[in-house]
Each structure stands twice: as structure tokens, then as C-alpha cells.
PDB file of C-alpha atoms in Angstrom:
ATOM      1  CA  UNK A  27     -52.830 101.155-207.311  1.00 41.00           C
ATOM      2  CA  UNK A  28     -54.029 100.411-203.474  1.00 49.00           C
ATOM      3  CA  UNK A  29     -57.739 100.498-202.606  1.00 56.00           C
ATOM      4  CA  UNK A  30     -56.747 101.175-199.343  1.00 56.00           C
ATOM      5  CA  UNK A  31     -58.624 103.751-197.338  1.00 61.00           C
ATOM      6  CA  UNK A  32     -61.891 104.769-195.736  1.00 72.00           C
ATOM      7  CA  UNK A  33     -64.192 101.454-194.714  1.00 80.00           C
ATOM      8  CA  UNK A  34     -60.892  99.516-195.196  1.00 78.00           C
ATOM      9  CA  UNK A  35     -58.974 101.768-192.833  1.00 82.00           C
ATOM     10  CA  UNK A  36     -61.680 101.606-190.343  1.00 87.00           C
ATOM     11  CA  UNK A  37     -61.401  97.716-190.120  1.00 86.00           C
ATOM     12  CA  UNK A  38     -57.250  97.935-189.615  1.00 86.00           C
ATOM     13  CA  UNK A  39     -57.490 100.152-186.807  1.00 88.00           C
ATOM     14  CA  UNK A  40     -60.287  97.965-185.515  1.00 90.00           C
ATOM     15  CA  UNK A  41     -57.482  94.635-186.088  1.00 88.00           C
ATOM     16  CA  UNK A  42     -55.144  97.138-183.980  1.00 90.00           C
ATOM     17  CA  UNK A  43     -57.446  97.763-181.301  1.00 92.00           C
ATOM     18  CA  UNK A  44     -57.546  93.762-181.127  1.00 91.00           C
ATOM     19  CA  UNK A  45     -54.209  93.176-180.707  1.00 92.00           C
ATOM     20  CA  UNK A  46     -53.088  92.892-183.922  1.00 90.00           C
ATOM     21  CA  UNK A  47     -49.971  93.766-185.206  1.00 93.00           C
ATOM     22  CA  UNK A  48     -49.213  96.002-188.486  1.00 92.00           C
ATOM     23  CA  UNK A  49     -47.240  94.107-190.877  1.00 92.00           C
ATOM     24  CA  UNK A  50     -45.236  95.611-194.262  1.00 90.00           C
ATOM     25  CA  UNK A  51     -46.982  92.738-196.346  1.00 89.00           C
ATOM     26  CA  UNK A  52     -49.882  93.698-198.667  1.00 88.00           C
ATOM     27  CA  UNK A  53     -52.809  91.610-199.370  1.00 87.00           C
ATOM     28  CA  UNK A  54     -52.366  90.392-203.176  1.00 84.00           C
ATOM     29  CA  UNK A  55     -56.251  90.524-203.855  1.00 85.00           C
ATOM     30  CA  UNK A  56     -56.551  94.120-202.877  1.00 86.00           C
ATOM     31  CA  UNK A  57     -53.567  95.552-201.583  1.00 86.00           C
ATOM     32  CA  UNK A  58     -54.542  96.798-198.144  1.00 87.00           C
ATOM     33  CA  UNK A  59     -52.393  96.534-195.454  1.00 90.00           C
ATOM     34  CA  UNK A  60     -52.021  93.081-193.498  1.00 92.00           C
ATOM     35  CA  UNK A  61     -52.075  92.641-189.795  1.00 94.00           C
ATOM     36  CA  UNK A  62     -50.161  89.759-187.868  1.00 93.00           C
ATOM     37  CA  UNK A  63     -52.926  88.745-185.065  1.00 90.00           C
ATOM     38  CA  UNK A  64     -52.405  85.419-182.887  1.00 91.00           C
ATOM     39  CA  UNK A  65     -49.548  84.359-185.439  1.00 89.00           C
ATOM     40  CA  UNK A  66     -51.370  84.653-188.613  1.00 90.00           C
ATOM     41  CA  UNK A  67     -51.685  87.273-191.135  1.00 91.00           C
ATOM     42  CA  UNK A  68     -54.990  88.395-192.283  1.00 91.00           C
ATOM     43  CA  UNK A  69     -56.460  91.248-194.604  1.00 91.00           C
ATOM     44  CA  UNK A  70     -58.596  93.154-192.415  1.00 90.00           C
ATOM     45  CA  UNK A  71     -60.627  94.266-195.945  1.00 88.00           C
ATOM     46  CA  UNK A  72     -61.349  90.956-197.463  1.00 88.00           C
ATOM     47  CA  UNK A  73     -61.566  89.611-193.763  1.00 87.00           C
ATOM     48  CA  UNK A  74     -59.530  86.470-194.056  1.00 86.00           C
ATOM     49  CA  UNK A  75     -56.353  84.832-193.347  1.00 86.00           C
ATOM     50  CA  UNK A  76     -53.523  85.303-195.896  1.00 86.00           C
ATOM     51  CA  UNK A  77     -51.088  82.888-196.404  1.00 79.00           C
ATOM     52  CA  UNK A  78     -47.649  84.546-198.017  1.00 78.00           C
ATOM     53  CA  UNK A  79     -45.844  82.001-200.032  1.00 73.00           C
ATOM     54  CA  UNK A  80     -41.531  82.132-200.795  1.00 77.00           C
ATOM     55  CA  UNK A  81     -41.603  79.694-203.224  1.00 82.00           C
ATOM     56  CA  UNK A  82     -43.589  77.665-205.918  1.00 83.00           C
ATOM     57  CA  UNK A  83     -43.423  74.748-203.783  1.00 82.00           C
ATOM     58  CA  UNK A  84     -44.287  76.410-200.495  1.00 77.00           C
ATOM     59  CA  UNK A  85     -47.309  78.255-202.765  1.00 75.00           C
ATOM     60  CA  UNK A  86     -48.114  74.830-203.712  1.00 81.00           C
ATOM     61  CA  UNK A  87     -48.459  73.547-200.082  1.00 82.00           C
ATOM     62  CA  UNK A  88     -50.024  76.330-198.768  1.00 75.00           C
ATOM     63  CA  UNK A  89     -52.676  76.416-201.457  1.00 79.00           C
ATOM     64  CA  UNK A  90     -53.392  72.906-200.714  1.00 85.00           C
ATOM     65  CA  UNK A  91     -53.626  73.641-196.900  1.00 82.00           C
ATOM     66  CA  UNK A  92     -56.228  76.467-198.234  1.00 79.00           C
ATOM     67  CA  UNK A  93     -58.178  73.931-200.508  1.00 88.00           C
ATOM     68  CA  UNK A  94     -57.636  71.678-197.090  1.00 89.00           C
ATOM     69  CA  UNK A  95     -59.214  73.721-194.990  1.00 86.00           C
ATOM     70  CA  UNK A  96     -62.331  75.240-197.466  1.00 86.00           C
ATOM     71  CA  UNK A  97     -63.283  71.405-197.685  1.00 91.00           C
ATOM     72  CA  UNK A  98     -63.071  70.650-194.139  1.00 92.00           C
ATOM     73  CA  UNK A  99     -65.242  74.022-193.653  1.00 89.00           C
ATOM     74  CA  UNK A 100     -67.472  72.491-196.262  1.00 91.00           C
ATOM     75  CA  UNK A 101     -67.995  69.039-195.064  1.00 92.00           C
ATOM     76  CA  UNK A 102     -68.511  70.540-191.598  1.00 91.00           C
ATOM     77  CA  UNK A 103     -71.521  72.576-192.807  1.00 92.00           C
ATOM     78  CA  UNK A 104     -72.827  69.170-194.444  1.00 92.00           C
ATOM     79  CA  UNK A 105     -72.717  67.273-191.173  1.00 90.00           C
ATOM     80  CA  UNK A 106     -74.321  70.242-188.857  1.00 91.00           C
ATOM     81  CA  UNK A 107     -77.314  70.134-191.790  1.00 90.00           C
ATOM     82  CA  UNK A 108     -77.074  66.554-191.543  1.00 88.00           C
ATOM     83  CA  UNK A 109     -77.618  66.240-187.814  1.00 87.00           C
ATOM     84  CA  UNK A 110     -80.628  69.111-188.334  1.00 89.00           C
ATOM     85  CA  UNK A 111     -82.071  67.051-190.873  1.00 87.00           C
ATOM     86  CA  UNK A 112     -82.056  63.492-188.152  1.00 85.00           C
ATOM     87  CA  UNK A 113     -83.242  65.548-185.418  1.00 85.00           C
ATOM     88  CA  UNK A 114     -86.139  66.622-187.503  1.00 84.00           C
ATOM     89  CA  UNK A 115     -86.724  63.278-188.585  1.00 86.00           C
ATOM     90  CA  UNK A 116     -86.765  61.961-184.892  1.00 86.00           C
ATOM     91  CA  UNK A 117     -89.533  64.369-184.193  1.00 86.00           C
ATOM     92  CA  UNK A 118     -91.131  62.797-187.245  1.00 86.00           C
ATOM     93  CA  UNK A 119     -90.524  59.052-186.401  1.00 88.00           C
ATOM     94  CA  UNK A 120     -91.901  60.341-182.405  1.00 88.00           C
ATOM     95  CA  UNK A 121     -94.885  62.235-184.051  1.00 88.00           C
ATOM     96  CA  UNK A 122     -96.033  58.949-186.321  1.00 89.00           C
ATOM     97  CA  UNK A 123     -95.304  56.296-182.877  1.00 92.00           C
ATOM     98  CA  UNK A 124     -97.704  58.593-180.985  1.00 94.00           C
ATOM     99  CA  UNK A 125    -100.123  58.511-184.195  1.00 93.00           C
ATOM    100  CA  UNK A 126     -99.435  54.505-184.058  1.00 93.00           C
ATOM    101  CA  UNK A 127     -99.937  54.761-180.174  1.00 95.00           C
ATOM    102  CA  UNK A 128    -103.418  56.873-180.822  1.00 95.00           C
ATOM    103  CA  UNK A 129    -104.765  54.203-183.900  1.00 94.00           C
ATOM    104  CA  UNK A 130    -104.392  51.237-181.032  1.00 94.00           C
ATOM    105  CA  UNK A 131    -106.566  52.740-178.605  1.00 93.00           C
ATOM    106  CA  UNK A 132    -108.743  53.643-180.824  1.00 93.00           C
ATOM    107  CA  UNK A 133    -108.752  50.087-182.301  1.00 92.00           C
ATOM    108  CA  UNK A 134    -109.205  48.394-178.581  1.00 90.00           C
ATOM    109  CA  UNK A 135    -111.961  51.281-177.976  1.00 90.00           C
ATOM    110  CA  UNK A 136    -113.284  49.673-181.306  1.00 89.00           C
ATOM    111  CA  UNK A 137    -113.134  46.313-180.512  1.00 87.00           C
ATOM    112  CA  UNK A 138    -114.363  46.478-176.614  1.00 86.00           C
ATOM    113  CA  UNK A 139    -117.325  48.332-178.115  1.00 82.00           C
ATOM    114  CA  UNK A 140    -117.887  45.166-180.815  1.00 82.00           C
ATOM    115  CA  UNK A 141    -117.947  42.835-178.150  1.00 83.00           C
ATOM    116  CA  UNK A 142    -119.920  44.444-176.098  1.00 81.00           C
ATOM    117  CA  UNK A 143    -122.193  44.324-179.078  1.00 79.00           C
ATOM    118  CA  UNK A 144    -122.105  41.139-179.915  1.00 79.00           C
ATOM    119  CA  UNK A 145    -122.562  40.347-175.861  1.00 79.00           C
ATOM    120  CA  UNK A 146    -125.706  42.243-176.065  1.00 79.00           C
ATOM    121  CA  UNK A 147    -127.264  40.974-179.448  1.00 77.00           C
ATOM    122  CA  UNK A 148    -126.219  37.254-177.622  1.00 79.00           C
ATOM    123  CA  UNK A 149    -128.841  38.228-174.715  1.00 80.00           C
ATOM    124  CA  UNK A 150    -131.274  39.707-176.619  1.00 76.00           C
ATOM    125  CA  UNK A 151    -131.886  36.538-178.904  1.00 68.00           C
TER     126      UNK A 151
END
């Protein structure tokens, strides 16, 4: 039995609007109608591509491309949080050189002061 109608009407009509083209495939998860956009089917409902197999071994490929391309998306995600993560750390590694920066001064601020001290306490004996 098709779930096909209302919301998931709304969002074929908006594929059509697009370009897209109405096919006579079904999507296998939940039947609505697919639509052929840019050379690729997709289920306007479940909002992603759909890859329509003729055989097992042509299943078998394209469920590999599928796995493929779900790792790929994966991995991608890991390097952008990656790079967010060493960008954040540079700010860290600048924040604790300026700290480093800040503790010399002070030290030579320190240690001019000392000698000037020890200059002083030299004159006054």
C-alpha cells in the first residue's frame, strides 16, 4: 500500500518545479514516486538518491558504491571536526606564547628591579 500523498506530494511537485523529471519507478522504502533530476533518481519523501538495481550483482555493486559513499561522507565530517579542533588549538598554543611572552617581561621587570636593589643596598653600605 503507497504512503504517497499530502507532505510527500508537496515535495514531488517541488522536485518538478526543479527540473526534475517524473519517473514510473517507486521508491522501495516507501513507495512514493521517484523523480529523475541531473541523471539520478531520488525519492523526493525520504530525500535521497535511489539507486535501482537489475541484478544481484549490479545490487551488490551499487550497495557497495552506497556503503562507498556513506564512509566517504563520514570521514569527511571527521576531517572538517578535525581541522576545527587544530584551529582551536592554534588559538590555544597563540594564547599560552603570549602568556609565555607576558611571564618574561614580567621576569626582566623583576630582575631590573633586583638589581637596582642590590645597586642601591651597594651605595648605601
Amino acid at each position: 500500500m503507497s504512503r504517497f500523498g499530502g507532505d510527500s506530494l508537496k515535495k514531488v511537485a517541488e522536485y518538478l518545479r526543479r527540473g526534475a523529471k517524473l519517473t514510473s519507478e517507486h521508491c522501495p522504502i516507501c513507495d512514493s514516486p521517484l523523480v529523475r533530476m541531473e541523471g539520478k533518481l531520488f525519492c523526493p519523501n525520504c530525500e535521497k538518491e535511489v539507486m535501482i538495481a537489475s541484478s544481484e550483482e549490479e545490487f551488490i555493486d551499487l550497495s557497495a558504491k552506497r556503503e562507498l559513499m556513506n564512509l566517504k561522507g563520514v570521514v569527511t565530517s571527521k576531517l572538517r571536526a578535525l581541522t576545527e579542533s587544530l584551529k582551536r588549538d592554534e588559538k590555544v598554543i597563540s594564547t599560552i606564547k603570549e602568556y609565555l611572552e607576558i611571564l618574561e617581561k614580567i621576569e626582566k621587570i623583576l630582575i631590573t628591579k633586583e638589581e637596582k636593589e642590590v645597586k642601591e643596598e651597594k651605595r648605601s653600605s
